Coordinates of C-alpha atoms in Angstrom, one line a residue:
Chain A
M1 CA 104.5 80.8 148.7
K2 CA 105.3 83.4 146.3
I3 CA 103.9 86.6 146.0
E4 CA 104.5 89.1 142.9
Y5 CA 103.4 92.7 142.1
L6 CA 103.0 92.9 138.4
S7 CA 102.2 96.0 136.2
H8 CA 98.5 97.5 136.0
T9 CA 97.7 101.2 134.5
A10 CA 95.9 102.5 137.3
D11 CA 95.6 99.8 140.3
I12 CA 97.6 97.1 141.7
R13 CA 97.7 93.6 140.1
M14 CA 99.2 90.7 142.7
K15 CA 100.3 87.3 141.6
I16 CA 100.2 84.8 144.6
E17 CA 101.0 81.0 144.4
A18 CA 101.2 78.5 147.0
S19 CA 101.3 74.7 147.4
H20 CA 97.9 74.6 149.5
L21 CA 94.7 76.4 149.5
E22 CA 95.1 77.8 152.8
E23 CA 98.6 79.1 152.0
L24 CA 97.4 80.9 149.1
F25 CA 94.8 82.6 151.6
R26 CA 97.5 83.6 154.0
A27 CA 99.9 84.9 150.9
G28 CA 96.7 87.2 149.9
V29 CA 96.7 88.5 153.4
I30 CA 100.5 89.2 153.4
G31 CA 100.5 90.6 150.2
M32 CA 97.9 92.7 150.6
S33 CA 98.8 93.8 154.1
N34 CA 102.6 94.5 152.8
I35 CA 100.9 97.2 150.3
L36 CA 98.8 99.0 152.8
K37 CA 102.0 99.2 155.1
D38 CA 105.2 98.8 153.1
G39 CA 107.0 95.2 153.9
F40 CA 105.1 95.3 157.4
C41 CA 104.7 91.4 157.4
N42 CA 108.6 90.8 156.6
Q43 CA 109.5 92.1 160.1
N44 CA 109.2 90.3 163.5
V45 CA 105.6 92.0 164.2
Q46 CA 104.8 91.5 167.7
F47 CA 101.1 91.4 167.4
D48 CA 98.3 93.3 169.7
H49 CA 95.3 92.8 167.4
K50 CA 92.9 90.0 166.4
W51 CA 89.9 89.4 164.7
I52 CA 87.4 86.6 163.7
L53 CA 85.9 86.3 160.4
E54 CA 83.6 83.8 158.8
I55 CA 83.0 83.9 155.0
T56 CA 80.7 81.9 152.7
A57 CA 80.9 81.8 149.0
L58 CA 80.1 80.4 145.8
D59 CA 83.7 78.8 145.1
S60 CA 87.3 79.1 146.0
T61 CA 87.6 82.3 143.9
C62 CA 84.9 84.0 145.6
L63 CA 85.9 83.0 149.0
L64 CA 89.5 84.4 148.3
I65 CA 88.3 87.8 147.4
D66 CA 85.6 88.0 150.4
F67 CA 88.1 86.8 152.4
L68 CA 90.6 89.5 151.4
S69 CA 87.7 92.1 151.6
E70 CA 86.7 91.3 155.0
V71 CA 90.8 91.9 156.1
L72 CA 90.7 94.7 154.6
S73 CA 87.7 96.2 156.1
A74 CA 89.2 95.0 159.4
S75 CA 92.3 97.0 158.8
Y76 CA 90.5 100.0 158.3
A77 CA 88.0 99.7 160.9
E78 CA 90.9 98.9 163.6
K79 CA 93.5 100.8 162.2
A80 CA 95.7 97.5 162.4
V81 CA 97.8 95.8 159.6
F82 CA 97.1 91.7 159.7
C83 CA 99.9 89.3 159.0
E84 CA 99.1 85.9 160.5
V85 CA 95.9 83.7 159.7
N86 CA 95.0 80.7 162.1
F87 CA 92.0 78.8 160.1
L88 CA 89.2 77.5 162.8
D89 CA 87.3 75.9 159.8
F90 CA 88.2 75.7 156.1
S91 CA 86.6 74.6 152.8
P92 CA 86.6 75.9 149.1
H93 CA 83.1 77.2 150.0
H94 CA 83.3 78.6 153.6
T95 CA 85.8 79.3 155.9
I96 CA 86.0 81.2 159.8
A97 CA 89.6 81.9 160.4
E98 CA 91.2 84.3 163.4
I99 CA 93.7 87.1 161.8
R100 CA 96.1 88.7 163.9
G101 CA 97.9 91.7 163.5
K102 CA 99.5 95.2 164.9
Q103 CA 97.9 98.5 165.2
I104 CA 99.7 101.6 163.2
Q105 CA 99.7 105.3 163.0
F106 CA 99.1 105.6 159.3
F107 CA 99.0 103.1 156.4
D108 CA 101.6 103.7 153.2
E109 CA 98.8 103.2 150.9
E110 CA 95.2 103.1 150.4
I111 CA 93.3 100.3 149.1
K112 CA 90.1 100.9 147.9
A113 CA 88.9 97.3 147.3
V114 CA 90.0 93.9 146.5
T115 CA 88.4 93.2 143.2
Y116 CA 87.0 89.9 141.6
H117 CA 88.6 91.0 137.9
E118 CA 91.6 88.4 136.8
A119 CA 90.7 86.3 139.9
D120 CA 90.7 82.7 139.2
V121 CA 92.0 80.3 141.9
H122 CA 93.2 77.1 140.3
K123 CA 96.2 74.9 140.0
N124 CA 99.0 75.5 137.5
K125 CA 100.8 72.8 136.0
R126 CA 103.3 72.4 138.7
D127 CA 100.6 71.6 141.0
Q128 CA 100.3 75.2 142.5
W129 CA 97.3 76.9 143.9
V130 CA 97.7 80.5 141.9
T131 CA 95.5 83.4 141.1
L132 CA 95.9 86.9 140.2
V133 CA 94.3 89.7 142.5
I134 CA 93.7 93.4 141.4
F135 CA 93.4 96.0 144.3
D136 CA 91.5 99.1 143.3
I137 CA 93.9 102.1 144.4
Chain B
M1 CA 90.3 88.0 123.0
K2 CA 92.2 90.5 120.8
I3 CA 90.9 93.6 119.0
S4 CA 92.8 95.0 116.3
K5 CA 92.3 98.5 114.4
E6 CA 90.7 96.4 111.7
D7 CA 87.7 95.5 113.9
I8 CA 87.1 99.1 114.9
H9 CA 85.0 101.0 112.0
K10 CA 84.9 104.9 112.0
I11 CA 81.7 106.5 112.2
E12 CA 82.3 109.8 111.8
D13 CA 85.4 112.3 113.0
Y14 CA 85.7 111.5 116.5
L15 CA 83.3 108.2 117.4
W16 CA 84.6 104.7 116.7
E17 CA 82.6 101.6 116.7
I18 CA 83.2 97.9 117.3
P19 CA 80.1 96.4 116.2
K20 CA 77.7 93.8 117.9
T21 CA 78.8 91.2 115.6
F22 CA 82.1 91.5 116.9
R23 CA 81.4 88.7 119.5
P24 CA 78.4 86.7 120.1
N25 CA 77.4 88.0 123.6
M26 CA 77.6 91.8 123.0
R27 CA 74.0 92.9 122.9
V28 CA 74.8 96.6 121.3
P29 CA 77.9 97.9 119.6
A30 CA 80.8 99.5 121.5
R31 CA 81.5 102.9 121.1
V32 CA 84.8 105.0 121.6
L33 CA 84.8 108.9 121.6
A34 CA 88.4 109.7 120.6
S35 CA 90.6 111.2 117.9
E36 CA 92.8 108.5 115.8
S37 CA 96.0 109.5 117.9
L38 CA 94.2 109.0 121.3
L39 CA 92.7 105.8 119.7
D40 CA 95.7 104.4 118.9
A41 CA 97.0 105.1 122.7
I42 CA 93.9 103.5 123.9
M43 CA 94.3 100.5 122.2
E44 CA 97.9 99.7 124.6
D45 CA 95.7 98.4 127.1
R46 CA 92.7 96.2 127.7
S47 CA 90.1 99.4 128.0
L48 CA 88.7 98.3 124.9
V49 CA 88.3 94.3 125.8
Q50 CA 86.6 95.7 128.8
L51 CA 84.3 98.0 126.9
V52 CA 83.0 95.3 124.6
N53 CA 82.3 93.1 127.8
V54 CA 80.0 96.0 129.0
A55 CA 77.9 95.9 125.7
S56 CA 76.9 92.3 127.0
L57 CA 74.9 93.7 130.1
P58 CA 71.2 92.7 130.2
G59 CA 69.1 95.4 128.9
I60 CA 72.0 97.5 127.6
Q61 CA 71.0 100.3 125.1
G62 CA 72.6 102.0 122.6
A63 CA 75.9 101.2 122.8
S64 CA 78.6 100.6 125.5
L65 CA 80.7 103.9 125.4
V66 CA 84.4 105.5 126.4
M67 CA 85.1 108.6 126.7
P68 CA 89.0 109.9 125.4
D69 CA 90.2 109.6 129.0
V70 CA 89.6 105.9 129.0
H71 CA 91.9 103.5 130.9
E72 CA 91.9 99.9 131.8
G73 CA 89.8 99.1 135.2
Y74 CA 88.3 96.5 136.4
G75 CA 85.5 95.1 134.8
F76 CA 84.2 98.3 133.6
P77 CA 87.1 100.5 131.9
I78 CA 87.5 103.9 133.6
G79 CA 86.1 106.6 131.4
G80 CA 82.9 104.4 130.4
V81 CA 79.2 105.1 130.2
A82 CA 76.1 102.2 129.8
A83 CA 72.7 102.9 129.9
T84 CA 70.3 100.3 130.7
L85 CA 66.6 100.1 130.1
Y86 CA 64.3 101.3 133.2
P87 CA 63.0 99.4 134.8
D88 CA 64.3 96.1 134.2
G89 CA 67.6 96.7 132.6
A90 CA 70.7 95.7 134.8
I91 CA 72.2 97.7 137.2
S92 CA 75.8 96.9 137.9
P93 CA 77.6 98.2 141.0
G94 CA 80.9 97.8 138.8
G95 CA 79.9 100.1 136.5
I96 CA 79.6 103.0 139.3
G97 CA 83.0 102.0 140.7
Y98 CA 84.2 101.6 144.6
D99 CA 84.4 105.3 145.2
I100 CA 80.7 106.1 144.7
N101 CA 80.3 109.5 143.5
C102 CA 83.8 110.5 143.2
G103 CA 83.8 114.0 141.6
V104 CA 85.0 117.6 141.4
R105 CA 84.0 121.1 142.6
L106 CA 85.2 124.4 141.8
L107 CA 85.3 127.1 143.9
T108 CA 85.9 130.6 142.7
S109 CA 87.5 133.8 144.3
N110 CA 87.4 137.7 143.6
Q111 CA 90.9 137.7 143.6
K112 CA 93.8 138.2 140.9
I113 CA 96.7 135.8 140.8
E114 CA 98.9 138.6 140.8
E115 CA 97.1 139.8 143.7
I116 CA 97.7 136.9 146.0
R117 CA 101.1 135.5 144.2
N118 CA 103.3 136.3 147.2
N119 CA 100.8 134.2 149.4
L120 CA 100.9 130.9 147.5
D121 CA 103.5 128.9 149.5
A122 CA 101.3 130.6 153.0
L123 CA 98.1 129.5 151.3
S124 CA 99.4 126.0 150.4
K125 CA 100.7 125.2 153.6
E126 CA 97.4 126.5 155.4
L127 CA 95.2 124.1 153.2
Y128 CA 97.2 121.3 153.9
I129 CA 96.8 122.0 157.8
Q130 CA 92.7 122.6 157.4
I131 CA 92.5 120.1 154.9
P132 CA 92.8 116.7 156.1
S133 CA 94.4 114.3 153.7
G134 CA 96.2 111.0 153.1
M135 CA 96.1 107.3 153.5
G136 CA 93.3 106.5 155.9
K137 CA 93.3 109.7 157.8
G138 CA 90.6 110.6 159.7
G139 CA 89.1 114.1 160.0
H140 CA 87.9 117.1 162.6
I141 CA 84.5 115.7 162.6
K142 CA 83.3 112.5 164.5
L143 CA 79.7 111.6 163.5
S144 CA 77.4 109.7 165.8
V145 CA 75.1 106.9 164.5
Q146 CA 72.3 109.5 164.4
E147 CA 74.3 112.0 162.5
M148 CA 75.7 109.4 159.9
E149 CA 71.9 108.4 159.4
E150 CA 71.3 112.3 158.6
V151 CA 74.4 112.5 156.3
L152 CA 73.2 109.6 154.4
L153 CA 70.0 111.0 153.7
K154 CA 70.3 114.8 153.4
G155 CA 73.7 115.0 151.7
A156 CA 75.3 118.5 151.2
E157 CA 72.3 119.6 153.3
W158 CA 73.5 118.3 156.5
A159 CA 76.9 120.6 156.4
V160 CA 74.9 123.4 155.6
E161 CA 72.3 122.8 158.7
K162 CA 75.4 122.5 160.4
G163 CA 77.5 125.1 159.9
Y164 CA 79.9 123.4 157.9
G165 CA 78.6 124.8 154.4
V166 CA 76.8 127.8 152.4
K167 CA 72.9 127.5 151.7
E168 CA 73.6 129.0 148.4
D169 CA 76.3 126.2 147.2
L170 CA 73.3 123.4 147.0
A171 CA 71.9 124.9 143.8
F172 CA 75.4 124.7 142.2
M173 CA 75.6 120.9 142.5
E174 CA 74.8 118.2 140.3
S175 CA 71.3 116.5 141.9
K176 CA 71.5 119.7 144.5
G177 CA 74.2 117.5 146.2
R178 CA 71.3 115.2 147.3
L179 CA 69.9 112.0 145.9
E180 CA 66.0 111.5 147.2
N181 CA 66.5 107.6 146.7
A182 CA 69.3 107.1 149.9
D183 CA 68.1 104.8 152.3
A184 CA 70.6 104.8 155.8
T185 CA 69.4 101.6 156.6
L186 CA 70.6 99.7 153.7
V187 CA 74.5 101.2 154.7
S188 CA 76.1 98.2 156.7
D189 CA 77.5 99.1 160.1
M190 CA 81.0 98.5 158.8
A191 CA 80.6 101.2 156.0
K192 CA 79.3 103.6 158.7
K193 CA 81.9 102.9 160.9
R194 CA 84.9 103.5 158.2
G195 CA 83.0 106.8 157.0
A196 CA 82.3 107.9 160.6
D197 CA 85.4 110.0 161.3
Q198 CA 86.5 110.8 157.2
L199 CA 83.9 113.8 156.4
G200 CA 85.9 116.6 155.6
T201 CA 89.1 114.5 154.1
I202 CA 90.5 113.9 150.6
G203 CA 92.4 110.8 151.3
S204 CA 95.1 109.9 148.8
G205 CA 95.7 108.5 145.5
N206 CA 94.6 110.8 142.8
H207 CA 92.3 112.9 145.2
F208 CA 93.7 116.6 145.5
V209 CA 92.9 120.2 146.4
E210 CA 94.4 122.4 143.9
V211 CA 94.7 126.0 143.7
D212 CA 94.7 127.2 140.0
Y213 CA 93.9 130.7 138.3
V214 CA 91.9 131.1 135.1
E215 CA 94.8 131.7 132.3
E216 CA 92.5 131.5 128.9
I217 CA 88.8 132.5 128.5
Y218 CA 87.5 130.5 125.2
D219 CA 83.8 131.6 125.7
E220 CA 83.1 135.1 127.3
T221 CA 79.3 134.7 127.8
T222 CA 79.4 131.2 129.3
A223 CA 82.4 132.4 131.4
K224 CA 80.6 135.4 132.6
A225 CA 77.4 133.4 133.3
Y226 CA 79.8 130.8 135.3
G227 CA 81.3 133.8 137.2
L228 CA 84.9 133.2 135.4
F229 CA 87.3 135.9 134.6
K230 CA 90.9 135.8 133.2
G231 CA 93.4 135.8 135.8
Q232 CA 91.2 134.8 138.7
V233 CA 92.2 132.6 141.5
V234 CA 89.9 129.4 141.9
V235 CA 90.2 126.1 144.0
L236 CA 89.6 122.7 142.7
I237 CA 88.4 120.0 144.9
H238 CA 88.3 116.4 143.7
T239 CA 87.4 113.2 146.0
G240 CA 84.7 111.2 146.6
S241 CA 82.7 109.0 149.4
R242 CA 85.9 107.6 151.0
G243 CA 85.9 104.2 153.0
L244 CA 82.1 104.6 153.2
G245 CA 81.4 104.3 149.6
H246 CA 84.3 101.7 149.0
Q247 CA 82.7 99.5 151.7
V248 CA 79.1 100.0 150.2
A249 CA 80.4 98.9 146.8
T250 CA 82.1 95.7 147.8
D251 CA 79.2 94.7 150.4
Y252 CA 76.8 94.9 147.1
I253 CA 79.3 93.8 144.2
R254 CA 79.6 90.3 147.0
Q255 CA 75.5 90.3 147.4
I256 CA 75.0 90.6 143.9
I257 CA 77.2 88.1 142.5
K258 CA 75.4 85.5 144.7
A259 CA 72.1 86.8 143.6
M260 CA 73.1 86.8 139.7
P261 CA 71.9 82.8 139.5
N262 CA 68.4 83.5 140.6
Y263 CA 67.7 85.9 137.5
G264 CA 69.7 83.7 135.0
I265 CA 72.5 86.2 134.6
E266 CA 75.9 85.3 133.5
V267 CA 78.7 88.2 132.9
P268 CA 82.0 88.0 131.2
D269 CA 84.0 89.5 134.2
R270 CA 82.6 89.1 138.1
E271 CA 83.4 92.8 138.3
L272 CA 80.4 93.3 135.9
A273 CA 77.8 91.7 138.3
C274 CA 74.6 93.0 137.8
V275 CA 71.2 92.4 138.6
P276 CA 67.8 93.4 137.3
F277 CA 67.3 97.5 138.7
N278 CA 64.0 96.6 140.1
S279 CA 64.6 93.6 141.9
E280 CA 64.9 93.5 145.5
E281 CA 69.0 93.2 145.1
G282 CA 69.1 95.9 142.8
Q283 CA 67.0 98.6 144.7
N284 CA 68.7 97.8 147.7
Y285 CA 71.8 98.5 146.1
F286 CA 70.6 101.8 144.3
K287 CA 69.1 102.9 147.5
A288 CA 72.4 102.3 149.2
M289 CA 74.5 103.9 146.3
C290 CA 72.3 107.2 146.8
A291 CA 73.2 107.1 150.4
A292 CA 77.0 107.1 149.7
A293 CA 76.7 109.4 147.1
N294 CA 75.1 111.7 149.6
Y295 CA 78.3 111.4 151.8
A296 CA 80.0 112.3 149.1
W297 CA 78.7 115.4 148.6
C298 CA 78.6 116.4 152.2
N299 CA 82.1 115.4 151.9
R300 CA 83.0 117.9 149.4
E301 CA 80.7 120.2 151.2
V302 CA 82.7 120.4 154.1
I303 CA 86.2 120.2 152.4
S304 CA 84.9 123.6 150.9
W305 CA 84.6 124.6 154.1
E306 CA 88.1 124.0 155.3
A307 CA 89.1 125.3 152.2
R308 CA 87.4 128.9 152.7
T309 CA 88.5 128.4 156.5
A310 CA 92.4 128.6 155.3
W311 CA 91.8 131.2 152.7
R312 CA 90.1 133.3 155.3
N313 CA 93.2 132.5 157.8
I314 CA 95.6 133.8 155.0
F315 CA 93.6 136.9 153.3
G316 CA 91.7 138.1 156.3
S317 CA 87.6 138.2 156.6
T318 CA 87.6 141.5 154.5
V319 CA 88.3 139.5 151.1
E320 CA 85.3 137.8 149.6
P321 CA 84.9 134.3 150.4
L322 CA 85.2 131.6 148.0
K323 CA 82.1 130.7 145.8
L324 CA 80.9 127.6 144.5
M325 CA 80.6 127.4 140.5
Y326 CA 79.4 123.7 140.4
D327 CA 80.0 120.4 141.6
V328 CA 80.0 117.3 139.5
A329 CA 79.9 113.4 140.3
H330 CA 81.9 111.0 138.1
N331 CA 81.3 107.8 139.3
I332 CA 77.5 107.5 139.9
A333 CA 74.1 106.0 138.2
K334 CA 71.0 108.1 137.8
V335 CA 67.8 107.5 135.9
E336 CA 67.5 109.7 133.1
T337 CA 65.6 110.3 129.8
H338 CA 67.2 109.8 126.7
V339 CA 66.0 109.6 123.0
I340 CA 67.1 106.3 121.6
D341 CA 66.3 105.2 118.1
G342 CA 63.8 108.3 117.8
V343 CA 62.0 107.1 121.2
Q344 CA 62.1 109.0 124.7
T345 CA 63.2 106.2 126.9
D346 CA 63.8 105.8 130.6
V347 CA 67.0 104.4 131.2
I348 CA 69.8 103.8 134.1
V349 CA 73.0 105.6 133.1
H350 CA 76.1 104.2 134.4
R351 CA 78.9 106.7 134.7
K352 CA 82.4 105.3 135.8
G353 CA 85.0 108.1 135.5
A354 CA 82.7 109.9 133.2
T355 CA 80.6 113.4 133.8
R356 CA 77.2 114.3 133.0
A357 CA 77.3 117.0 130.5
F358 CA 73.6 118.2 129.9
G359 CA 73.4 121.2 127.7
P360 CA 71.2 124.5 127.8
G361 CA 67.8 124.4 129.0
F362 CA 68.5 121.5 131.8
E363 CA 65.7 122.2 134.2
E364 CA 67.9 121.1 137.1
L365 CA 70.4 124.3 136.8
P366 CA 70.7 127.2 138.6
D367 CA 68.6 130.2 136.5
S368 CA 72.1 131.8 135.8
Y369 CA 73.4 128.9 134.1
K370 CA 70.5 127.7 132.1
A371 CA 71.5 129.3 129.1
A372 CA 75.2 128.3 128.8
G373 CA 74.4 124.5 129.9
Q374 CA 75.8 122.5 132.9
P375 CA 79.7 123.2 133.8
V376 CA 81.6 120.3 133.2
I377 CA 84.6 120.2 135.2
I378 CA 88.0 118.5 133.9
P379 CA 90.7 118.3 136.0
G380 CA 94.1 117.7 134.4
S381 CA 97.4 115.8 136.1
M382 CA 99.3 118.1 138.5
G383 CA 101.1 120.8 137.3
T384 CA 100.0 120.9 133.6
C385 CA 96.0 122.4 133.2
S386 CA 92.9 121.9 134.0
Y387 CA 89.6 123.1 131.9
V388 CA 85.6 124.2 132.7
L389 CA 83.7 123.0 130.0
A390 CA 79.7 123.7 129.3
G391 CA 77.5 120.6 128.3
T392 CA 75.8 120.6 125.0
A393 CA 72.6 118.9 123.3
R394 CA 75.3 117.0 121.4
S395 CA 75.9 115.3 124.3
K396 CA 72.5 113.6 124.5
E397 CA 72.5 112.6 121.0
L398 CA 76.3 110.9 121.2
T399 CA 77.1 109.8 124.5
F400 CA 73.8 109.9 126.9
G401 CA 74.9 113.2 127.9
S402 CA 78.3 112.1 129.1
C403 CA 81.9 113.4 129.2
C404 CA 85.2 112.7 129.9
H405 CA 86.3 113.3 133.6
G406 CA 90.0 114.2 133.1
A407 CA 93.1 113.4 131.6
G408 CA 93.5 109.6 131.7
R409 CA 96.1 107.6 133.2
R410 CA 99.1 106.1 130.9
L411 CA 101.5 105.3 133.1
S412 CA 101.1 102.6 136.1
R413 CA 102.1 103.7 139.5
T414 CA 105.1 101.5 139.7
A415 CA 106.3 102.7 136.1
A416 CA 105.6 106.3 137.4
K417 CA 107.8 105.8 140.7
K418 CA 110.7 104.3 138.5
Q419 CA 110.8 107.2 136.1
V420 CA 110.3 110.2 138.4
N421 CA 112.3 111.4 140.8
A422 CA 109.8 113.2 143.3
P423 CA 111.8 115.7 145.3
V424 CA 113.4 116.9 142.1
L425 CA 109.6 116.9 140.4
K426 CA 108.6 119.1 143.6
E427 CA 111.7 121.5 143.2
K428 CA 111.1 121.8 139.3
L429 CA 107.3 122.5 139.9
K430 CA 108.3 125.1 142.4
E431 CA 110.4 126.8 140.2
R432 CA 107.5 127.1 137.6
G433 CA 105.4 128.9 140.5
I434 CA 103.5 125.5 141.8
F435 CA 103.6 124.8 145.5
V436 CA 103.2 120.8 146.0
E437 CA 102.2 120.1 149.6
A438 CA 102.1 116.1 149.9
G439 CA 102.0 113.6 152.7
S440 CA 104.8 111.4 151.1
F441 CA 107.0 111.3 148.0
K442 CA 105.9 108.1 146.7
G443 CA 102.4 110.0 146.2
I444 CA 103.9 112.8 144.1
A445 CA 105.8 110.6 142.0
E446 CA 102.6 108.1 141.4
E447 CA 100.5 111.5 140.1
A448 CA 103.4 113.1 138.2
P449 CA 102.0 114.8 134.8
I450 CA 104.1 111.7 132.9
A451 CA 101.8 109.2 134.3
Y452 CA 98.9 111.0 132.5
K453 CA 97.7 111.4 129.1
D454 CA 97.7 114.9 127.7
V455 CA 94.7 116.7 128.8
N456 CA 94.5 119.2 125.9
M457 CA 94.1 116.3 123.4
V458 CA 91.1 114.9 125.5
V459 CA 89.7 117.8 125.9
E460 CA 90.2 119.0 121.9
T461 CA 88.5 115.5 121.6
V462 CA 85.5 116.4 123.2
S463 CA 85.1 120.0 122.2
D464 CA 85.9 119.2 118.6
S465 CA 83.3 116.0 118.6
G466 CA 80.7 118.7 120.4
I467 CA 79.8 117.0 123.6
A468 CA 81.0 119.9 125.5
K469 CA 82.6 123.4 124.8
K470 CA 85.5 124.9 125.8
V471 CA 84.9 127.6 128.6
A472 CA 87.6 128.1 130.5
K473 CA 91.7 127.0 131.0
L474 CA 92.8 126.7 134.5
R475 CA 96.6 126.7 135.4
P476 CA 97.6 125.3 138.7
V477 CA 100.0 127.3 141.5
A478 CA 99.5 125.1 144.3
V479 CA 98.6 121.5 145.0
I480 CA 97.8 119.6 148.0
K481 CA 97.7 115.7 148.1
G482 CA 97.3 113.1 150.4

């Protein structure tokens, strides 16, 4: 998987890429959590929190954005940063997943929301799943 | 889609238009309130493409509009105004934004800057202690389920009832700090959970509490009506509905995207997702938005209580307490009446990064402000200056009674962090007599003055165009940030 942070006037524009759709979702979670707590998921984290979430959406783009929004809400509700995703069920319109993370003292960045703006989950010419995600900061 | 200068027509000084023939799905023209140099700056990001997208909303009236402080957002541009026909025109949560009822208020003192200059360092530190700030930080108040319901219904009144506010403040807030249409049952449990410990907190990003003094008065009569005088120390508060509002917007944008096909609505950007205002989904969102707006007014009232505590701790109880001059929202939707093509028309006015700026005679204003018009508070960037303006009748003619909301961002946060050495900036500001208390150097760098447009140019534009008039200029002396 590949995670890049691109320029945006006021917010954060993230580009994620992966060979499988599930991997793209995992990249989204790691990319977002590494904003909430700088580089947190790149460390060897001992998880002490888990959360189950279920999402149904119109298409894979909405599914990804709604999925990341749920992870973000769980992060604030539990004051935890989530890095690992285990899909119990996955299709382009529906998923049940267990996310695992660790409780923290404070966040490094406050993400207000995961937006649908510019999000478009699709395969590129190299047969990789790719999308942009804009976070409202 | 590219927009070039040739696509934009000058209507009059400070008013530019992209005609509705520019793109087939535009229902109205798109208008920009700006000087030519600001227009050139605005064209550097994708604000105008987003403005054209807004012009396609079902039921939009007159024109989609942006103020001179506009910058690229997500869906709607930040600094945008859109009015849709009541009752069946669109309501779009993206046209209000995730930080529902983000807004500003100004507290005034009886002290002059010369009288307190030696206490500024101590005052800024005490404000930082009293007012919780920073990423996801909780506050002193933990709301029970019942208390949360009351906050969502009563807004700032709740703070007054519980001893965290001043009854006299209520008359000096937009909508008196409470929207009647609020329905707490339409706010999700997750939103309530996120908001339960955040009342009285400013959060992070561009939110702040700032101590300023009145450097210049432009209109003595209006300044006197507002209780402002030269040299006076004032406190400026900028924040919104915190995690509760963010969650309400997230919840309803998701629901409305799913509901749009039922109404045959298609939008060029999913962040513009909308439904008819009078649909079940539209009403549910509007009532939840009103509840979140009430939470924000209550939040700013509690923060004022914390600021008043800090003030008393530094200056003692013999000094006159801080008094609320006014509180305005800049991310909100309201049902208002405006004249469109010569006809009084009820519309749903979406303001996202735009301030209501109604002129003299507006009945909601306290008696002492009726002749002057509604106060409009324009915070500048950290270390520059801020303004108090007065709304005018002209704003109703040009901008659905709206005005700018700040300086407007120019540089990305990443670019600002690359260009700014935060410890050096903090020292330089201190040398200029501005004390900064912040949770991180990152926060200082991201909000450095270089990251913003020149607030003076923005204010000159709104003043020269006639949609607001300058009353006073404020100079900062202490900044408290998350």
